mmCIF file of C-alpha atoms in Angstrom:
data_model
loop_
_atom_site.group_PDB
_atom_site.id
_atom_site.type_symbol
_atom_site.label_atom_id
_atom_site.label_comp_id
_atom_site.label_asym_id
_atom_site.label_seq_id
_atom_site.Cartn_x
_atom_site.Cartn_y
_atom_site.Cartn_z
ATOM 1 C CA UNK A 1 0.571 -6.968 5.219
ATOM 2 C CA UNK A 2 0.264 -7.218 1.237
ATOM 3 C CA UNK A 3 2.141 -5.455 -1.256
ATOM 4 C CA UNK A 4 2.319 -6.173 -5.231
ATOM 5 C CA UNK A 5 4.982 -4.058 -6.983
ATOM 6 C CA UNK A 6 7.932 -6.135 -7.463
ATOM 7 C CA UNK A 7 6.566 -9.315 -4.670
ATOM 8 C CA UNK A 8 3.224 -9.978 -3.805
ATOM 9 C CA UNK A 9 1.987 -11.363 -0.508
ATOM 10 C CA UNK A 10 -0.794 -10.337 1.648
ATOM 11 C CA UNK A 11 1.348 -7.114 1.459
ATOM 12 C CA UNK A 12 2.075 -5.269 -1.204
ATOM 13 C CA UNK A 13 2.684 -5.962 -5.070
ATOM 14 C CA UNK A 14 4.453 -3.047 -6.263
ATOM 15 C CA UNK A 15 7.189 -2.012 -4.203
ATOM 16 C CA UNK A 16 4.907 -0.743 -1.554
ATOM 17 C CA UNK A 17 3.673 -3.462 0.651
ATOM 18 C CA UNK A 18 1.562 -5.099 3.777
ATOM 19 C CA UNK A 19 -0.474 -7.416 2.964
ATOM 20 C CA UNK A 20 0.230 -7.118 -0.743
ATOM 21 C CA UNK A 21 3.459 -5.696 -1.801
ATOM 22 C CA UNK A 22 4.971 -6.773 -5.268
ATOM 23 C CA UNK A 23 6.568 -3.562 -7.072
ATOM 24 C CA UNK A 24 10.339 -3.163 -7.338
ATOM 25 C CA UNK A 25 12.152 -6.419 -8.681
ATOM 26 C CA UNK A 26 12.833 -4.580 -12.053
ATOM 27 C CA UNK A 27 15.259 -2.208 -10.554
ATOM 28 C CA UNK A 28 16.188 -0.844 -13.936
ATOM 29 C CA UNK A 29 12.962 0.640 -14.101
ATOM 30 C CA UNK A 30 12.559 1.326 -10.444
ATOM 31 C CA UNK A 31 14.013 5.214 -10.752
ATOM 32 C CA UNK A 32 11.306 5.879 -13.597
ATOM 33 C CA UNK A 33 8.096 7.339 -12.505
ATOM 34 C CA UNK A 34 4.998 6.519 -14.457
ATOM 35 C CA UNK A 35 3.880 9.548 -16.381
ATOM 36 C CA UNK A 36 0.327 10.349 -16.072
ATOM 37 C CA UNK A 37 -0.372 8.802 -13.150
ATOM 38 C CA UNK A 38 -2.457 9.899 -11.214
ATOM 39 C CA UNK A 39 -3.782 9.611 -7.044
ATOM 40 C CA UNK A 40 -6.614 10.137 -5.393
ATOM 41 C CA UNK A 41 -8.811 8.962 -2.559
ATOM 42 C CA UNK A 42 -10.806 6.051 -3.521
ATOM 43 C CA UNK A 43 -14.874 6.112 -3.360
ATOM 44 C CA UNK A 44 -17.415 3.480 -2.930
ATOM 45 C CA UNK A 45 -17.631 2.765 -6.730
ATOM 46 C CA UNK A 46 -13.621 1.925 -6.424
ATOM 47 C CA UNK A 47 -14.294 -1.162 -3.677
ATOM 48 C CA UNK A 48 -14.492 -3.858 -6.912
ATOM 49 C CA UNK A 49 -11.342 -2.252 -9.053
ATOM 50 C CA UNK A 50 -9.311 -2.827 -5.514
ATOM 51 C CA UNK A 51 -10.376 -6.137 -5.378
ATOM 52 C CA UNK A 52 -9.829 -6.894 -8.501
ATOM 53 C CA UNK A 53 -6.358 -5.664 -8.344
ATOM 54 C CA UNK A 54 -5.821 -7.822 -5.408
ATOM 55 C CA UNK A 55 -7.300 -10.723 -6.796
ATOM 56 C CA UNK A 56 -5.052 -10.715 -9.584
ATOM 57 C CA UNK A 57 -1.804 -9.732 -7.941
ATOM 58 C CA UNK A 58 -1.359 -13.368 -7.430
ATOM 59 C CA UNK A 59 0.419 -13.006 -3.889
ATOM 60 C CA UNK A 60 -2.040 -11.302 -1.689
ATOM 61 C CA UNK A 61 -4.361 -12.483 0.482
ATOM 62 C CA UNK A 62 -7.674 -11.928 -0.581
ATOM 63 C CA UNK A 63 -10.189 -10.146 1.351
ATOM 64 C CA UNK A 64 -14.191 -10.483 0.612
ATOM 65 C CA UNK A 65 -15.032 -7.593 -2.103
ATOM 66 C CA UNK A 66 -17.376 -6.140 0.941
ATOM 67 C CA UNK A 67 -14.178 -5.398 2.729
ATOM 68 C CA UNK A 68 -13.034 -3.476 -0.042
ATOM 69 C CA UNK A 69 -16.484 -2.024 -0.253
ATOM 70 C CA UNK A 70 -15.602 -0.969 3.343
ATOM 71 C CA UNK A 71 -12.045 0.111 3.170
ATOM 72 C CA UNK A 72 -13.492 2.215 -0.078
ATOM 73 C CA UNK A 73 -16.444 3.906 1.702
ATOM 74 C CA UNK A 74 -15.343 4.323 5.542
ATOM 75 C CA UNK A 75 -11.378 4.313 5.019
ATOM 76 C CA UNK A 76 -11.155 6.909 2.045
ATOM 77 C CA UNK A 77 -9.017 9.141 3.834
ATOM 78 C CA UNK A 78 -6.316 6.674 4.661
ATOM 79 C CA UNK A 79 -6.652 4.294 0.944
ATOM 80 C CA UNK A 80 -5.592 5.439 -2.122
ATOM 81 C CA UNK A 81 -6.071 4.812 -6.026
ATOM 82 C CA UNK A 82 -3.842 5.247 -8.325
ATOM 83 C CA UNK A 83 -4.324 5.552 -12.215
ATOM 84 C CA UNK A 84 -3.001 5.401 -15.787
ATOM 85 C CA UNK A 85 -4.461 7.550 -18.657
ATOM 86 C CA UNK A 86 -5.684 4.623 -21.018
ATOM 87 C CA UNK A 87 -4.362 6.386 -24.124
ATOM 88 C CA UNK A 88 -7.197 7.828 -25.500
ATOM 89 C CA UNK A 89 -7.983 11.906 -25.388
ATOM 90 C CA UNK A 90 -12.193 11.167 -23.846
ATOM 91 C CA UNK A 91 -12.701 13.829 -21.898
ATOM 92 C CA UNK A 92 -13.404 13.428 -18.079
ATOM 93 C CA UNK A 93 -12.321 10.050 -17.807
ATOM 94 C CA UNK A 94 -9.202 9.136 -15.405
ATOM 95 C CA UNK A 95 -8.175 5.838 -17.135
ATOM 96 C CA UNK A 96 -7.541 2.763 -15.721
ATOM 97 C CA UNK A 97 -6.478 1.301 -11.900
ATOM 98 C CA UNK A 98 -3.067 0.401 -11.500
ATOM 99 C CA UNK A 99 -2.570 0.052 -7.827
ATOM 100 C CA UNK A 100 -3.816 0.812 -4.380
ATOM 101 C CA UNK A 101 -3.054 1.184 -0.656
ATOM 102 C CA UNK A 102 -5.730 -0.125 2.121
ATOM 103 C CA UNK A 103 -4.424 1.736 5.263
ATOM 104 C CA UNK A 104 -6.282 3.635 9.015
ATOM 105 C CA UNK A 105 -4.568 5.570 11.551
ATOM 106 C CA UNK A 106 -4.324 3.051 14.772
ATOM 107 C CA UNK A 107 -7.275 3.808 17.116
ATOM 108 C CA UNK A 108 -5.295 3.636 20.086
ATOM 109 C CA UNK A 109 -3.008 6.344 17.859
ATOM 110 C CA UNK A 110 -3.881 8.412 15.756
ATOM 111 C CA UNK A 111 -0.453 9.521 14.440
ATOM 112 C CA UNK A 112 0.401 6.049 13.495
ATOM 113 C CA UNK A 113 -0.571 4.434 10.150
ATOM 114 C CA UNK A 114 -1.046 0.745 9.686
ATOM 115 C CA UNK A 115 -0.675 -0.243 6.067
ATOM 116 C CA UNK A 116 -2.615 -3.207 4.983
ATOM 117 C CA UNK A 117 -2.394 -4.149 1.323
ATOM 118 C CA UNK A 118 -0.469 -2.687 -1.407
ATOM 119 C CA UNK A 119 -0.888 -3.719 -4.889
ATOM 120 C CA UNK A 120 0.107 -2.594 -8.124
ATOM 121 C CA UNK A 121 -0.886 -4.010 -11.751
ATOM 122 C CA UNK A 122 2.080 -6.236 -13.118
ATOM 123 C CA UNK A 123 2.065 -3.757 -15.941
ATOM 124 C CA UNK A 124 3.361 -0.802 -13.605
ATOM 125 C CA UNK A 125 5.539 -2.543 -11.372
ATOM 126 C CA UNK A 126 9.021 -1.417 -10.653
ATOM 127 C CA UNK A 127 7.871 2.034 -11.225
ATOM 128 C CA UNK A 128 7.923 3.417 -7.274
ATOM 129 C CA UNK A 129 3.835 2.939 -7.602
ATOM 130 C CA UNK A 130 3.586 2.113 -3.936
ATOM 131 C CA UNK A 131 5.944 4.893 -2.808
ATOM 132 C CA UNK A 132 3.570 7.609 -4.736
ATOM 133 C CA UNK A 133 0.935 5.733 -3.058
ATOM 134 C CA UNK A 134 2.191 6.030 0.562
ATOM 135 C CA UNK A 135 3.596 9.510 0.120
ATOM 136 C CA UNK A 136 0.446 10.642 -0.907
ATOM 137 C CA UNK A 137 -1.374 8.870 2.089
ATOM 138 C CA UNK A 138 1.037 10.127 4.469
ATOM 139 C CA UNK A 139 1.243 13.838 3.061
ATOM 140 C CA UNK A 140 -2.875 14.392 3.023
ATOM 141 C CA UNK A 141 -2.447 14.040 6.855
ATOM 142 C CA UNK A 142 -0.480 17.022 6.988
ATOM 143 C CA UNK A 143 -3.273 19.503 6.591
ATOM 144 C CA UNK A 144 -6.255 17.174 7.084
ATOM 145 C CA UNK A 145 -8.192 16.288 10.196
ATOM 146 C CA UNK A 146 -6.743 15.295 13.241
ATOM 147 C CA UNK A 147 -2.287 14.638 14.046
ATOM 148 C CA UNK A 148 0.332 14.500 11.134
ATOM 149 C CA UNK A 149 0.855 10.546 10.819
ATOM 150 C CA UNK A 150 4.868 10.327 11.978
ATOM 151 C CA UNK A 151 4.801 7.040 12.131
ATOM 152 C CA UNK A 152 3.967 3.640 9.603
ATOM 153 C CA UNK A 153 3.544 0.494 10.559
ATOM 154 C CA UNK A 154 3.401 -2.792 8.630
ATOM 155 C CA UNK A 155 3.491 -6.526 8.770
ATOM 156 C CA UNK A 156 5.788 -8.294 6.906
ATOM 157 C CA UNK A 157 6.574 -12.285 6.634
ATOM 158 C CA UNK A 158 10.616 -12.339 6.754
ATOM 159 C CA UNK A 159 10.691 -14.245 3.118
ATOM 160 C CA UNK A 160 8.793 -11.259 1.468
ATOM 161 C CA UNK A 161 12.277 -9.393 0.439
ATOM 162 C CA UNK A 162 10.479 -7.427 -2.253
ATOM 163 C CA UNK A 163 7.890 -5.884 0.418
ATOM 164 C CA UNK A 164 10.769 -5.166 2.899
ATOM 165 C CA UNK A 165 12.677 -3.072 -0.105
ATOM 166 C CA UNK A 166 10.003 -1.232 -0.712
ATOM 167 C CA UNK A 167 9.401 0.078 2.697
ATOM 168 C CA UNK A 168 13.153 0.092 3.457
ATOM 169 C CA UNK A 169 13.704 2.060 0.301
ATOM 170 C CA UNK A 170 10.278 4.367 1.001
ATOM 171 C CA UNK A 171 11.848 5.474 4.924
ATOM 172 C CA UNK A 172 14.767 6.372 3.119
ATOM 173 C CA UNK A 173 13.642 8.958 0.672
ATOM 174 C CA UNK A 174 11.748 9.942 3.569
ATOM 175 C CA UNK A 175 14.454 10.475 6.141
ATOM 176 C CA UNK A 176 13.378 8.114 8.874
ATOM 177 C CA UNK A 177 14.133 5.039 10.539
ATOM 178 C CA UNK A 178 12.866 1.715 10.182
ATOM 179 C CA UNK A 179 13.186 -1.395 12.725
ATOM 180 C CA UNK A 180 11.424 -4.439 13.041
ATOM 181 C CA UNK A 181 9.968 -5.871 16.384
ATOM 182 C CA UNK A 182 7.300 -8.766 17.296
ATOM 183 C CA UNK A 183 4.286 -8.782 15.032
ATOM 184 C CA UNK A 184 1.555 -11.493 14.635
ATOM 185 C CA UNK A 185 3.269 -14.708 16.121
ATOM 186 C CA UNK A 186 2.596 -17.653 13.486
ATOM 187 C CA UNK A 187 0.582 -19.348 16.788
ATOM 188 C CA UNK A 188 -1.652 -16.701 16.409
ATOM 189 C CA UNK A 189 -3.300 -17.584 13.034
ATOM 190 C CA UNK A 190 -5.461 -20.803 13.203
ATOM 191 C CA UNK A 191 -4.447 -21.440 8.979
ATOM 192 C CA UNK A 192 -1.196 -22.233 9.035
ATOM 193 C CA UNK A 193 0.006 -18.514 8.010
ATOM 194 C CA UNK A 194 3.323 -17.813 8.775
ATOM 195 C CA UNK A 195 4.356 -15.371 11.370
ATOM 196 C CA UNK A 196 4.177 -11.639 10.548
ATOM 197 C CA UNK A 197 6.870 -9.561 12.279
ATOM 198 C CA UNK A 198 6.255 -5.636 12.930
ATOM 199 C CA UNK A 199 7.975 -3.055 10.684
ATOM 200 C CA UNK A 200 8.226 0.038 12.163
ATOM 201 C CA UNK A 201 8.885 3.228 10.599
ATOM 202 C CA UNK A 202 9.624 6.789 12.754
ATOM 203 C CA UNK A 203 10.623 10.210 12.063
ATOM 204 C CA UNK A 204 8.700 10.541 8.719
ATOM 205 C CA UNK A 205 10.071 13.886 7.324
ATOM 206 C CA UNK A 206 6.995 16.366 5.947
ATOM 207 C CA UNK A 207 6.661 16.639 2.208
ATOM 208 C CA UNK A 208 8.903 18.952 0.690
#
């Protein structure tokens, strides 16, 4: 998994994360909510800013820009976009990508997510990016097509402390539990990529 927000890996990178999750190291900020941000499914047109943001989170693994492409197009119900106004008052324009989440609903189960890559722009890290992100992932499932997802899963590399904060601190606020089992065995990967252990989060409470 990959998460940018405060660590970046193939997490997260905000403080969000699996495959790319770097967000909350600057835990003076972390409490702050961006204002203006804003979430919504991503689109086809959206597959090169995710990339891009994953390129340059600087810890994730990169995935060809057709997999974004892919993730944008045929995943749109489980991804998400999130964005800052750029400071200007042009009308009908959202502003500029700060982070994203690549996740799908397990095949095999439905009411299970697997999150994939988190990442979040240096610039609005520390600023619970990747929890906005999940929640709003997690929430559009409520009333959408097929189960409520109940459960997250995630993969996680043990020295990726930021990642496992973020989704320790995200089943928190959400009243459920998280354990880790057997993941992706380091065996497993024919680069050298370390093992991936299984994070497993249960008894996600519904939005308020």
């Amino acid at each position: 998994m990959d998460t940018t927000d405060t660590a970046t890996t193939n997490h997260s990178t905000d403080d969000s994360s699996t495959d790319s999750l770097a967000d909350d190291t600057a835990s003076s900020r972390a409490a702050e909510p961006l204002p203006g941000l804003t979430v919504r499914p991503p689109t086809t047109q959206d597959g090169a800013a995710m990339w891009r943001l994953a390129r340059d989170s600087g810890s994730l693994d990169l995935n060809s820009s057709y997999a974004y492409l892919l993730l944008a197009d045929h995943f749109a119900a489980t991804c998400r976009l999130a964005f800052l106004p750029d400071g200007t008052d042009r009308t009908g324009t959202e502003g500029e990508p700060v982070g994203f989440v690549s996740a799908y609903r397990l095949p095999a189960d439905p009411a299970t997510l697997f999150v994939w890559q988190v990442a979040v722009d240096p610039r609005a890290r520390g600023r619970r990016v990747a929890g906005r992100l999940l929640d709003a992932v997690v929430d559009a499932t409520v009333d959408g097509d097929g189960p409520a997802v109940t459960r997250l899963h995630t993969t996680v590399t043990t020295d990726n402390a930021p990642s496992r904060r973020v989704f320790a601190r995200w089943a928190a606020e959400r009243g459920a539990t998280l354990r880790e089992t057997t993941g992706y065995e380091a065996a497993h990967f024919p680069d050298g990529h370390e093992a991936e252990p299984l994070l497993v989060i249960e008894g996600i409470r519904p939005p308020r």
